[in-house]
Amino acid sequence: MSTIKALIFDFDGTILDTETAWYEAFREIALEHDIELTLDMYGQCIGTSLHVFDPYDYLIMDKQVPMDRETLSKHVHARHTKMMAQEGIRPGILDYLAGAQELGLRIGLASSSKRAWIDNYLAQLGIAHYFETIRTAEDVELVKPHPALYELALQDLGVQPHEAVAIEDSPNGARAAAAAGMHYIVVPNPVTTFLTFDGEPHRLESLAELSLQDMLNRVLTAPDTRANSTKND
């Protein structure tokens, strides 16, 4: 049986739920202009860049909201900041970080966001010291669902894909982990819980509902559905 040697966390929506606030900010502005921004539509850009669906272009270009991109961005960011003032680290994250450290697991972070965004929140949460490597949008040409972010983090930590578990909240993030050949679990937030995930991933409503050791045991004893598992093992 393989041994798990590392955990690699997504950030937005997984460690801190920044994603629900983004969706609510865009949705509120859309509603003020009698536009329905559905979760199915917005969900395309969660966990990745805006190349598949750009809510700014959708509202300004497609729906003719009378704002330029800079003005709309200011409104969205102001609402997001206000909502995030009430948001704390997601349940179970601190226990998993401390537990991984106690078990001697390597710990990394792989995010489609920019480094300054990540560093700012990690400092606020006081958890930056847990991560041996942090890979962000500036490090790759293609963000999630492309596997490059996870591949770099695996290289940094010196572990093989089958020796690591990714912790994700979005379908795009889960696809990236699968494409990298990793084990992964999904812990959806209030927005991503309604999105469709590929296959039948290990899924928890919160990391607080299952101890780190129990999660590792579950991952190792369940049928292996990782992409390229034969190649990597």
Short mmCIF file of N, CA and C in Angstrom, two decimals, residues 73-144:
data_model
loop_
_atom_site.label_atom_id
_atom_site.label_comp_id
_atom_site.label_asym_id
_atom_site.label_seq_id
_atom_site.Cartn_x
_atom_site.Cartn_y
_atom_site.Cartn_z
N SER A 73 -15.43 46.77 -11.20
CA SER A 73 -14.48 46.10 -10.32
C SER A 73 -14.45 46.74 -8.94
N LYS A 74 -14.50 48.07 -8.89
CA LYS A 74 -14.49 48.77 -7.60
C LYS A 74 -15.73 48.41 -6.79
N HIS A 75 -16.87 48.34 -7.45
CA HIS A 75 -18.12 47.98 -6.75
C HIS A 75 -18.06 46.54 -6.23
N VAL A 76 -17.58 45.65 -7.07
CA VAL A 76 -17.50 44.23 -6.69
C VAL A 76 -16.52 44.06 -5.53
N HIS A 77 -15.35 44.67 -5.64
CA HIS A 77 -14.34 44.52 -4.58
C HIS A 77 -14.80 45.12 -3.26
N ALA A 78 -15.52 46.23 -3.32
CA ALA A 78 -16.01 46.85 -2.09
C ALA A 78 -16.98 45.92 -1.37
N ARG A 79 -17.87 45.31 -2.12
CA ARG A 79 -18.83 44.38 -1.52
C ARG A 79 -18.12 43.13 -1.00
N HIS A 80 -17.16 42.64 -1.78
CA HIS A 80 -16.42 41.46 -1.36
C HIS A 80 -15.67 41.72 -0.06
N THR A 81 -15.01 42.86 0.03
CA THR A 81 -14.25 43.20 1.25
C THR A 81 -15.17 43.26 2.46
N LYS A 82 -16.34 43.84 2.29
CA LYS A 82 -17.29 43.95 3.40
C LYS A 82 -17.74 42.57 3.86
N MET A 83 -18.03 41.69 2.91
CA MET A 83 -18.47 40.34 3.27
C MET A 83 -17.34 39.53 3.93
N MET A 84 -16.12 39.70 3.44
CA MET A 84 -15.00 38.93 3.95
C MET A 84 -14.62 39.33 5.38
N ALA A 85 -15.03 40.50 5.80
CA ALA A 85 -14.75 40.94 7.17
C ALA A 85 -15.41 40.01 8.19
N GLN A 86 -16.44 39.28 7.74
CA GLN A 86 -17.15 38.37 8.63
C GLN A 86 -16.70 36.92 8.48
N GLU A 87 -15.74 36.68 7.58
CA GLU A 87 -15.37 35.31 7.24
C GLU A 87 -14.12 34.87 8.00
N GLY A 88 -14.14 33.63 8.49
CA GLY A 88 -12.99 33.07 9.18
C GLY A 88 -12.48 31.84 8.46
N ILE A 89 -11.37 31.32 8.92
CA ILE A 89 -10.80 30.12 8.34
C ILE A 89 -11.80 28.97 8.42
N ARG A 90 -11.84 28.15 7.41
CA ARG A 90 -12.85 27.10 7.36
C ARG A 90 -12.60 26.03 8.43
N PRO A 91 -13.67 25.43 8.94
CA PRO A 91 -13.54 24.43 10.01
C PRO A 91 -12.61 23.28 9.64
N GLY A 92 -11.78 22.89 10.60
CA GLY A 92 -10.92 21.74 10.41
C GLY A 92 -9.57 22.03 9.78
N ILE A 93 -9.43 23.18 9.15
CA ILE A 93 -8.17 23.51 8.46
C ILE A 93 -7.00 23.54 9.44
N LEU A 94 -7.16 24.24 10.53
CA LEU A 94 -6.06 24.35 11.50
C LEU A 94 -5.69 22.99 12.07
N ASP A 95 -6.67 22.16 12.33
CA ASP A 95 -6.40 20.81 12.85
C ASP A 95 -5.63 19.98 11.83
N TYR A 96 -5.99 20.11 10.56
CA TYR A 96 -5.29 19.35 9.52
C TYR A 96 -3.86 19.85 9.35
N LEU A 97 -3.66 21.16 9.40
CA LEU A 97 -2.31 21.70 9.25
C LEU A 97 -1.43 21.26 10.41
N ALA A 98 -1.94 21.40 11.62
CA ALA A 98 -1.16 21.00 12.79
C ALA A 98 -0.94 19.49 12.81
N GLY A 99 -1.98 18.74 12.44
CA GLY A 99 -1.86 17.29 12.43
C GLY A 99 -0.86 16.81 11.40
N ALA A 100 -0.88 17.43 10.22
CA ALA A 100 0.08 17.05 9.18
C ALA A 100 1.50 17.32 9.64
N GLN A 101 1.69 18.42 10.31
CA GLN A 101 3.02 18.76 10.81
C GLN A 101 3.47 17.74 11.86
N GLU A 102 2.57 17.35 12.74
CA GLU A 102 2.90 16.37 13.77
C GLU A 102 3.24 15.00 13.17
N LEU A 103 2.57 14.65 12.06
CA LEU A 103 2.82 13.37 11.41
C LEU A 103 4.05 13.39 10.52
N GLY A 104 4.64 14.57 10.37
CA GLY A 104 5.82 14.69 9.52
C GLY A 104 5.50 14.74 8.03
N LEU A 105 4.25 15.08 7.69
CA LEU A 105 3.87 15.21 6.29
C LEU A 105 4.38 16.53 5.73
N ARG A 106 4.76 16.54 4.47
CA ARG A 106 5.11 17.78 3.80
C ARG A 106 3.81 18.53 3.51
N ILE A 107 3.85 19.84 3.53
CA ILE A 107 2.63 20.65 3.34
C ILE A 107 2.87 21.71 2.29
N GLY A 108 1.99 21.73 1.28
CA GLY A 108 2.11 22.72 0.23
C GLY A 108 0.79 23.39 -0.06
N LEU A 109 0.85 24.41 -0.90
CA LEU A 109 -0.35 25.15 -1.31
C LEU A 109 -0.25 25.38 -2.81
N ALA A 110 -1.34 25.14 -3.53
CA ALA A 110 -1.38 25.35 -4.98
C ALA A 110 -2.67 26.10 -5.31
N SER A 111 -2.53 27.32 -5.80
CA SER A 111 -3.69 28.18 -6.01
C SER A 111 -3.64 28.86 -7.37
N SER A 112 -4.80 28.99 -8.00
CA SER A 112 -4.91 29.72 -9.25
C SER A 112 -4.91 31.23 -9.05
N SER A 113 -4.93 31.68 -7.81
CA SER A 113 -4.89 33.12 -7.51
C SER A 113 -3.47 33.64 -7.59
N LYS A 114 -3.32 34.95 -7.47
CA LYS A 114 -2.00 35.57 -7.51
C LYS A 114 -1.33 35.53 -6.14
N ARG A 115 0.00 35.59 -6.14
CA ARG A 115 0.76 35.40 -4.91
C ARG A 115 0.45 36.48 -3.87
N ALA A 116 0.33 37.73 -4.29
CA ALA A 116 0.08 38.80 -3.32
C ALA A 116 -1.24 38.57 -2.59
N TRP A 117 -2.25 38.11 -3.31
CA TRP A 117 -3.56 37.81 -2.71
C TRP A 117 -3.41 36.72 -1.64
N ILE A 118 -2.69 35.65 -2.00
CA ILE A 118 -2.48 34.54 -1.07
C ILE A 118 -1.68 34.99 0.15
N ASP A 119 -0.57 35.68 -0.08
CA ASP A 119 0.29 36.10 1.02
C ASP A 119 -0.45 37.00 2.00
N ASN A 120 -1.30 37.87 1.48
CA ASN A 120 -2.05 38.78 2.34
C ASN A 120 -2.96 38.01 3.30
N TYR A 121 -3.70 37.06 2.76
CA TYR A 121 -4.62 36.30 3.61
C TYR A 121 -3.90 35.33 4.53
N LEU A 122 -2.81 34.71 4.05
CA LEU A 122 -2.07 33.80 4.93
C LEU A 122 -1.51 34.55 6.12
N ALA A 123 -1.07 35.79 5.90
CA ALA A 123 -0.57 36.61 7.01
C ALA A 123 -1.70 36.94 7.97
N GLN A 124 -2.85 37.31 7.44
CA GLN A 124 -3.99 37.63 8.30
C GLN A 124 -4.40 36.42 9.14
N LEU A 125 -4.37 35.24 8.53
CA LEU A 125 -4.79 34.03 9.23
C LEU A 125 -3.70 33.45 10.13
N GLY A 126 -2.47 33.91 9.93
CA GLY A 126 -1.35 33.44 10.76
C GLY A 126 -0.95 32.00 10.49
N ILE A 127 -1.06 31.56 9.23
CA ILE A 127 -0.77 30.16 8.93
C ILE A 127 0.31 29.98 7.86
N ALA A 128 0.95 31.05 7.43
CA ALA A 128 1.93 30.95 6.35
C ALA A 128 3.06 29.98 6.69
N HIS A 129 3.41 29.90 7.97
CA HIS A 129 4.56 29.08 8.37
C HIS A 129 4.35 27.59 8.15
N TYR A 130 3.13 27.16 7.95
CA TYR A 130 2.88 25.74 7.74
C TYR A 130 3.32 25.27 6.35
N PHE A 131 3.37 26.16 5.39
CA PHE A 131 3.55 25.74 4.00
C PHE A 131 5.00 25.79 3.56
N GLU A 132 5.48 24.63 3.10
CA GLU A 132 6.86 24.55 2.62
C GLU A 132 6.99 25.09 1.20
N THR A 133 5.93 25.05 0.45
CA THR A 133 5.93 25.63 -0.88
C THR A 133 4.56 26.23 -1.15
N ILE A 134 4.57 27.32 -1.90
CA ILE A 134 3.33 27.98 -2.31
C ILE A 134 3.45 28.27 -3.80
N ARG A 135 2.60 27.66 -4.57
CA ARG A 135 2.61 27.88 -6.01
C ARG A 135 1.32 28.58 -6.43
N THR A 136 1.48 29.65 -7.22
CA THR A 136 0.35 30.49 -7.59
C THR A 136 0.35 30.79 -9.08
N ALA A 137 -0.60 31.61 -9.51
CA ALA A 137 -0.81 31.86 -10.94
C ALA A 137 0.44 32.35 -11.66
N GLU A 138 1.29 33.10 -10.97
CA GLU A 138 2.49 33.63 -11.62
C GLU A 138 3.49 32.54 -11.99
N ASP A 139 3.34 31.36 -11.42
CA ASP A 139 4.33 30.28 -11.63
C ASP A 139 4.06 29.41 -12.85
N VAL A 140 2.89 29.57 -13.46
CA VAL A 140 2.50 28.66 -14.54
C VAL A 140 1.87 29.43 -15.69
N GLU A 141 1.88 28.80 -16.86
CA GLU A 141 1.19 29.39 -18.00
C GLU A 141 -0.31 29.11 -17.94
N LEU A 142 -0.66 27.93 -17.42
CA LEU A 142 -2.06 27.54 -17.32
C LEU A 142 -2.38 27.17 -15.88
N VAL A 143 -3.42 27.79 -15.33
CA VAL A 143 -3.86 27.47 -13.97
C VAL A 143 -4.83 26.29 -14.01
N LYS A 144 -5.37 25.94 -12.87
CA LYS A 144 -6.34 24.85 -12.81
C LYS A 144 -7.50 25.12 -13.78
#
